[in-house]
Short mmCIF file of C-alpha atoms and ligand atoms in Angstrom, two decimals:
data_model
loop_
_atom_site.label_atom_id
_atom_site.label_comp_id
_atom_site.label_asym_id
_atom_site.label_seq_id
_atom_site.Cartn_x
_atom_site.Cartn_y
_atom_site.Cartn_z
CA MET A 1 -27.12 -11.06 7.91
CA SER A 2 -25.65 -7.05 7.44
CA ALA A 3 -21.93 -7.88 6.16
CA LEU A 4 -18.76 -6.71 8.87
CA VAL A 5 -17.48 -3.63 7.32
CA LEU A 6 -13.60 -3.72 7.67
CA ASP A 7 -13.40 0.02 8.47
CA GLY A 8 -10.29 1.78 7.78
CA LYS A 9 -10.73 5.52 8.21
CA ALA A 10 -11.32 3.90 11.12
CA LEU A 11 -8.30 2.12 11.67
CA ALA A 12 -6.02 4.91 10.13
CA ALA A 13 -7.21 7.27 12.48
CA LYS A 14 -6.89 4.38 16.07
CA THR A 15 -3.20 3.40 14.64
CA GLU A 16 -2.63 7.55 14.11
CA GLN A 17 -3.48 7.94 17.99
CA GLU A 18 -0.74 5.14 18.82
CA LEU A 19 1.64 6.59 16.35
CA SER A 20 1.58 9.91 17.91
CA ALA A 21 2.85 8.29 21.35
CA ARG A 22 5.51 6.51 20.06
CA VAL A 23 6.57 9.38 18.32
CA GLU A 24 6.00 11.74 21.27
CA ALA A 25 7.86 9.45 24.14
CA LEU A 26 10.76 8.99 21.09
CA LYS A 27 10.78 12.83 21.23
CA ALA A 28 11.38 12.28 24.95
CA GLY A 29 14.27 9.54 24.91
CA SER A 30 16.48 11.15 23.08
CA ASN A 31 16.54 15.15 22.80
CA GLY A 32 13.60 15.66 20.49
CA GLN A 33 14.91 13.74 17.59
CA THR A 34 12.04 11.89 15.52
CA PRO A 35 11.41 9.96 12.86
CA ILE A 36 11.66 12.19 9.24
CA LEU A 37 10.30 10.88 5.94
CA ALA A 38 11.19 12.10 2.56
CA THR A 39 8.99 12.82 -0.11
CA ILE A 40 10.16 12.46 -3.93
CA LEU A 41 7.38 14.36 -6.59
CA VAL A 42 9.25 14.69 -9.90
CA GLY A 43 7.62 17.17 -12.30
CA ASP A 44 4.44 18.48 -12.58
CA ASP A 45 1.30 16.08 -11.88
CA PRO A 46 -1.63 17.43 -9.79
CA ALA A 47 -2.86 14.10 -8.55
CA SER A 48 1.03 12.86 -7.49
CA ALA A 49 1.36 16.49 -5.35
CA THR A 50 -1.92 15.48 -3.76
CA TYR A 51 -0.86 12.84 -2.67
CA VAL A 52 1.83 13.64 -1.50
CA LYS A 53 0.80 16.46 0.08
CA MET A 54 -1.50 13.85 1.62
CA LYS A 55 1.61 12.25 3.54
CA GLY A 56 3.37 14.98 4.34
CA ASN A 57 0.04 15.83 6.35
CA ALA A 58 -0.22 11.97 7.74
CA CYS A 59 3.23 13.52 9.09
CA ALA A 60 2.51 16.24 10.92
CA ARG A 61 -0.69 14.61 12.37
CA VAL A 62 1.44 12.42 14.16
CA GLY A 63 4.11 14.59 15.52
CA MET A 64 6.69 14.17 13.01
CA GLU A 65 8.39 15.19 9.90
CA SER A 66 9.07 15.84 6.67
CA VAL A 67 11.06 17.03 3.89
CA LYS A 68 10.04 17.13 0.44
CA VAL A 69 12.50 17.06 -1.88
CA GLU A 70 10.60 18.43 -5.24
CA MET A 71 12.92 17.78 -8.59
CA SER A 72 11.32 19.03 -12.13
CA SER A 73 9.73 17.56 -14.80
CA ASP A 74 12.75 16.80 -17.14
CA THR A 75 15.17 15.63 -14.78
CA THR A 76 17.27 12.92 -15.82
CA THR A 77 17.42 9.18 -13.81
CA GLU A 78 20.77 9.59 -13.52
CA GLN A 79 20.76 13.29 -11.27
CA LEU A 80 17.33 11.34 -9.60
CA LEU A 81 19.61 8.77 -8.05
CA ALA A 82 22.30 10.83 -7.27
CA LYS A 83 19.24 12.55 -5.23
CA ILE A 84 18.02 9.35 -3.37
CA ASP A 85 21.85 8.49 -2.81
CA GLU A 86 22.73 11.76 -0.78
CA LEU A 87 18.71 10.51 1.31
CA ASN A 88 20.10 6.79 1.38
CA ASN A 89 23.40 8.60 3.85
CA ASN A 90 21.80 11.28 5.39
CA SER A 91 20.85 9.75 8.84
CA ASN A 92 18.42 12.20 9.58
CA VAL A 93 15.89 10.27 7.09
CA HIS A 94 14.80 7.76 8.08
CA GLY A 95 12.53 6.54 5.34
CA ILE A 96 11.71 8.01 1.25
CA LEU A 97 9.14 7.75 -0.57
CA LEU A 98 8.89 8.72 -4.71
CA GLN A 99 5.89 8.90 -5.22
CA HIS A 100 4.57 7.25 -8.32
CA PRO A 101 4.70 7.89 -11.58
CA VAL A 102 7.98 9.21 -12.78
CA PRO A 103 8.33 11.64 -16.24
CA GLU A 104 8.82 8.29 -18.60
CA GLN A 105 12.58 8.93 -19.52
CA ILE A 106 13.32 8.36 -15.70
CA ASP A 107 14.22 4.28 -15.21
CA GLU A 108 12.03 4.33 -12.22
CA ARG A 109 12.84 0.89 -11.86
CA ALA A 110 16.01 2.15 -11.03
CA CYS A 111 14.87 4.62 -9.19
CA PHE A 112 12.99 2.73 -6.42
CA ASP A 113 15.37 -0.23 -6.00
CA ALA A 114 17.79 2.07 -5.08
CA ILE A 115 15.98 3.32 -1.84
CA ALA A 116 18.11 1.80 0.84
CA LEU A 117 16.27 -1.56 2.26
CA GLU A 118 16.06 0.12 5.43
CA LYS A 119 14.81 3.45 4.55
CA ASP A 120 11.58 1.51 1.80
CA VAL A 121 8.76 2.15 4.00
CA ASP A 122 6.52 2.36 1.27
CA GLY A 123 7.99 -1.38 -0.47
CA VAL A 124 8.64 -0.76 -3.69
CA THR A 125 12.46 -2.37 -3.90
CA CYS A 126 13.12 -5.41 -5.71
CA LEU A 127 15.29 -6.66 -2.49
CA GLY A 128 12.14 -5.85 -0.02
CA PHE A 129 9.59 -7.28 -2.03
CA GLY A 130 12.20 -11.02 -2.51
CA ARG A 131 12.80 -10.64 1.13
CA MET A 132 8.90 -10.04 1.92
CA SER A 133 8.29 -13.45 0.08
CA MET A 134 10.48 -15.20 1.24
CA GLY A 135 9.75 -14.21 4.96
CA GLU A 136 12.81 -12.41 5.48
CA GLU A 137 12.01 -8.49 7.06
CA ALA A 138 11.34 -6.02 5.06
CA TYR A 139 8.98 -2.93 4.96
CA GLY A 140 5.89 -4.18 3.48
CA CYS A 141 4.55 -2.57 0.27
CA ALA A 142 2.02 0.64 1.54
CA THR A 143 -1.65 -0.51 0.06
CA PRO A 144 -1.07 -4.04 0.32
CA LYS A 145 0.83 -4.14 3.61
CA GLY A 146 -2.52 -1.73 4.75
CA ILE A 147 -5.39 -4.55 3.82
CA MET A 148 -3.27 -6.84 5.49
CA ARG A 149 -3.01 -4.89 8.81
CA LEU A 150 -6.35 -4.01 8.40
CA LEU A 151 -7.61 -7.71 7.43
CA GLU A 152 -5.33 -8.59 10.87
CA ALA A 153 -7.27 -5.95 13.02
CA TYR A 154 -10.41 -7.50 12.25
CA GLU A 155 -9.61 -10.88 12.84
CA ILE A 156 -10.25 -11.89 9.70
CA ASP A 157 -8.69 -16.01 9.29
CA LEU A 158 -6.36 -16.77 5.75
CA ASN A 159 -5.22 -19.64 7.37
CA GLY A 160 -6.12 -22.12 4.08
CA LYS A 161 -8.52 -20.00 2.61
CA HIS A 162 -8.23 -19.38 -0.59
CA ALA A 163 -7.90 -16.08 -1.77
CA VAL A 164 -8.18 -14.67 -5.44
CA VAL A 165 -6.26 -11.38 -6.47
CA VAL A 166 -7.43 -9.84 -8.94
CA GLY A 167 -4.46 -7.66 -10.54
CA ARG A 168 -0.68 -8.20 -10.37
CA SER A 169 1.24 -4.69 -10.92
CA PRO A 170 3.93 -4.18 -8.69
CA ILE A 171 2.17 -2.23 -6.36
CA LEU A 172 -0.50 -4.20 -5.68
CA GLY A 173 -1.31 -7.28 -7.18
CA LYS A 174 2.22 -9.08 -6.65
CA PRO A 175 3.23 -8.10 -3.01
CA MET A 176 -0.95 -8.89 -1.81
CA ALA A 177 -0.64 -12.44 -3.40
CA MET A 178 3.18 -13.17 -2.11
CA MET A 179 1.96 -11.58 1.43
CA MET A 180 -1.17 -13.80 1.64
CA LEU A 181 0.29 -16.89 0.69
CA GLY A 182 2.60 -15.76 3.56
CA ALA A 183 -0.31 -16.19 5.86
CA ASN A 184 -1.26 -19.65 4.39
CA ALA A 185 -3.58 -19.05 1.73
CA THR A 186 -4.46 -20.51 -0.70
CA VAL A 187 -3.71 -18.24 -3.94
CA THR A 188 -4.59 -17.40 -7.17
CA ILE A 189 -3.84 -14.18 -8.70
CA CYS A 190 -5.99 -13.41 -12.17
CA HIS A 191 -4.44 -10.61 -14.59
CA SER A 192 -5.95 -10.06 -18.39
CA ARG A 193 -4.67 -12.99 -19.72
CA THR A 194 -6.31 -15.23 -17.39
CA GLN A 195 -8.99 -16.42 -18.53
CA ASN A 196 -12.95 -17.82 -17.23
CA LEU A 197 -12.17 -14.86 -14.50
CA ALA A 198 -15.75 -15.21 -13.49
CA ASP A 199 -15.16 -19.22 -12.64
CA HIS A 200 -12.08 -17.99 -10.24
CA ILE A 201 -14.19 -14.93 -8.50
CA LYS A 202 -16.68 -17.95 -7.82
CA GLN A 203 -13.85 -20.45 -5.95
CA ALA A 204 -12.28 -17.07 -3.47
CA ASP A 205 -13.39 -17.16 0.00
CA ILE A 206 -11.80 -13.71 -0.31
CA VAL A 207 -11.72 -11.59 -3.11
CA VAL A 208 -8.77 -8.53 -3.81
CA GLY A 209 -9.96 -6.13 -6.19
CA ALA A 210 -6.98 -4.58 -8.08
CA VAL A 211 -7.44 -4.45 -11.48
CA GLY A 212 -7.95 -0.54 -11.99
CA ARG A 213 -11.01 0.23 -14.06
CA PRO A 214 -15.05 0.77 -12.08
CA GLU A 215 -16.67 -1.50 -10.94
CA PHE A 216 -14.81 -5.02 -13.28
CA ILE A 217 -15.78 -7.54 -10.69
CA LYS A 218 -19.17 -8.07 -10.99
CA ALA A 219 -21.75 -8.88 -7.52
CA GLU A 220 -23.25 -12.31 -8.95
CA TRP A 221 -19.60 -14.14 -9.51
CA ILE A 222 -18.67 -13.77 -5.47
CA LYS A 223 -19.83 -16.34 -3.01
CA ASP A 224 -22.23 -15.45 -0.38
CA GLY A 225 -19.52 -15.31 3.65
CA ALA A 226 -16.84 -14.40 1.26
CA VAL A 227 -14.21 -11.56 2.98
CA VAL A 228 -14.50 -8.67 -0.13
CA VAL A 229 -11.27 -6.35 -0.31
CA ASP A 230 -11.53 -3.51 -3.19
CA ALA A 231 -8.40 -1.48 -3.74
CA GLY A 232 -9.57 0.91 -5.94
CA TYR A 233 -10.98 4.20 -6.35
CA HIS A 234 -12.64 6.39 -8.87
CA PRO A 235 -15.05 8.88 -9.26
CA GLY A 236 -17.89 8.48 -8.19
CA GLY A 237 -17.18 6.96 -5.25
CA VAL A 238 -17.39 3.83 -6.65
CA GLY A 239 -14.37 0.53 -6.59
CA ASP A 240 -13.24 -1.90 -8.77
CA ILE A 241 -15.51 -4.24 -7.24
CA GLU A 242 -19.28 -4.27 -7.56
CA LEU A 243 -20.32 -3.53 -3.81
CA ALA A 244 -23.29 -2.31 -3.66
CA PRO A 245 -25.55 -5.62 -4.19
CA LEU A 246 -22.96 -7.99 -1.28
CA THR A 247 -23.57 -5.68 2.12
CA ASP A 248 -26.22 -7.98 3.08
CA ARG A 249 -24.64 -11.50 2.08
CA VAL A 250 -20.80 -11.70 2.17
CA ALA A 251 -18.59 -11.76 5.74
CA ALA A 252 -16.99 -8.59 5.44
CA TYR A 253 -15.73 -6.07 3.16
CA THR A 254 -14.32 -2.91 2.43
CA PRO A 255 -16.13 0.49 1.92
CA VAL A 256 -15.05 2.68 -0.84
CA PRO A 257 -13.78 5.24 0.02
CA GLY A 258 -12.93 4.74 3.84
CA GLY A 259 -11.47 0.99 3.43
CA VAL A 260 -8.65 0.18 1.36
CA GLY A 261 -8.08 3.83 0.43
CA PRO A 262 -6.78 5.72 4.04
CA MET A 263 -4.99 2.19 5.19
CA THR A 264 -2.14 3.01 2.47
CA ILE A 265 -1.15 6.41 4.23
CA ASN A 266 -1.37 5.34 7.86
CA THR A 267 0.92 2.43 6.60
CA LEU A 268 4.22 4.57 5.27
CA ILE A 269 3.93 6.73 7.90
CA TYR A 270 3.33 3.57 10.08
CA GLN A 271 6.09 1.82 8.18
CA THR A 272 8.61 4.77 8.79
CA VAL A 273 8.38 5.20 12.64
CA ASP A 274 9.28 1.82 12.92
CA SER A 275 12.62 2.13 10.91
CA GLY A 276 13.29 6.57 12.69
CA GLU A 277 12.24 4.46 15.89
CA LYS A 278 15.50 2.07 15.22
CA ALA A 279 17.36 4.55 13.47
CA ILE A 280 17.11 7.07 16.40
CA SER A 281 17.31 4.43 19.97
CA GLY A 282 18.38 1.33 18.30
CA GLN A 283 14.86 -0.21 18.68
P1 NAP B 301 -2.67 -1.33 -12.37
O1 NAP B 301 -0.59 -1.22 -11.98
O2 NAP B 301 -3.26 -1.09 -14.05
O3 NAP B 301 -2.41 -3.22 -12.41
C1 NAP B 301 -3.99 -3.59 -12.60
C2 NAP B 301 -3.79 -4.89 -12.82
O4 NAP B 301 -5.20 -5.19 -13.13
C3 NAP B 301 -2.99 -5.43 -14.28
O5 NAP B 301 -2.36 -6.48 -13.15
C4 NAP B 301 -3.94 -5.92 -15.32
O6 NAP B 301 -3.31 -7.57 -15.83
C5 NAP B 301 -5.20 -5.81 -14.81
N1 NAP B 301 -6.29 -6.41 -15.64
C6 NAP B 301 -6.52 -5.28 -16.03
N2 NAP B 301 -7.38 -5.43 -16.97
C7 NAP B 301 -7.60 -7.12 -16.29
C8 NAP B 301 -9.10 -8.09 -16.60
N3 NAP B 301 -9.92 -7.64 -17.52
N4 NAP B 301 -8.75 -8.33 -15.98
C9 NAP B 301 -8.23 -8.87 -15.77
N5 NAP B 301 -7.38 -8.60 -14.76
C10 NAP B 301 -6.71 -7.09 -15.44
O7 NAP B 301 -3.25 -0.47 -11.36
P2 NAP B 301 -2.63 -0.50 -9.27
O8 NAP B 301 -1.54 0.03 -10.01
O9 NAP B 301 -2.31 -2.03 -9.41
O10 NAP B 301 -4.25 -0.60 -8.71
C11 NAP B 301 -5.53 -1.16 -9.41
C12 NAP B 301 -6.41 -0.54 -8.20
O11 NAP B 301 -5.96 -0.55 -7.01
C13 NAP B 301 -6.54 1.29 -8.90
O12 NAP B 301 -7.93 0.71 -8.73
C14 NAP B 301 -6.19 1.73 -8.29
O13 NAP B 301 -6.74 3.13 -8.51
C15 NAP B 301 -6.19 1.12 -7.18
N6 NAP B 301 -5.10 1.17 -6.14
C16 NAP B 301 -5.45 2.20 -4.67
C17 NAP B 301 -4.16 2.46 -3.84
C18 NAP B 301 -5.03 2.99 -2.10
O14 NAP B 301 -4.12 3.92 -1.78
N7 NAP B 301 -6.05 2.79 -1.82
C19 NAP B 301 -3.65 2.56 -4.17
C20 NAP B 301 -2.64 1.60 -5.75
C21 NAP B 301 -3.60 1.49 -6.35
P3 NAP B 301 -2.40 -7.45 -16.59
O15 NAP B 301 -1.09 -6.84 -15.66
O16 NAP B 301 -2.32 -8.66 -16.98
O17 NAP B 301 -1.54 -6.31 -17.52
#
């Protein structure tokens, strides 16, 4: 039997239509105000510039505005903190995206944490992570939150299931694990020091690959009927999981590309629209 394809591209497109309608309604009721996302790009890394551009384009597609802040590669922590402070205090800005990674002389964690909680639409602050982990209101970190939205849209039930998350980065594995725990999964987190990785993965009802190495998680480690979520994307169109041999023996999987990837930017704009609605119309 062929597996259910968790189609992030289709869900993102459908969500954009819904977001366009919400932005239109907000404009109509507020003399043309739209949610506004401020993107901050520090330095001249071409990949980061592309990501920031894609985020601006996604805002435009749903009728939202974005403000592009570009800072030179010799920017100091203090200068970046001052810029974030300015955006925090600008009531016309509803979301702030600081593109990762910033140049190495900058204290990235301090800068992420300077973003006001209500504008942390990319879910990168420690405060937001802590609140989310405690089941309190906060925007989720965009990639894992996008994965949760995708699983929910396809009615994948996590309740009581064993989820194995491979990777523990601050933007992916760690928040992913806390979100799955919040959805009542039993969660195992694996990382580079984990022993007998294959044995852990063999126990999983749901496997999340967030390792950053092409096809590192082997198909033979994954049990029949599992749900497979692959956050990776590498040249050649492969992810972190060896997917091809799995498509007719797992219950569901995210394709690469077109699974997790489109949900990340979609979640960023979804959360910015929410923040804009709260600020503009007090919803
Ligand atoms: P990262 O910061 O490099 O973290 C990689 C994680 O994998 C670390 O926790 C590391 O463990 C773990 N790891 C490394 N080698 C391992 C091994 N041999 N066995 C088990 N675990 C191992 O990467 P990331 O930012 O979380 O990204 C992970 C993947 O998701 C990448 O493929 C990236 O391209 C992708 N990604 C996609 C999106 C999207 O929008 N689709 C967004 C972000 C990332 P330690 O902590 O012990 O070092």
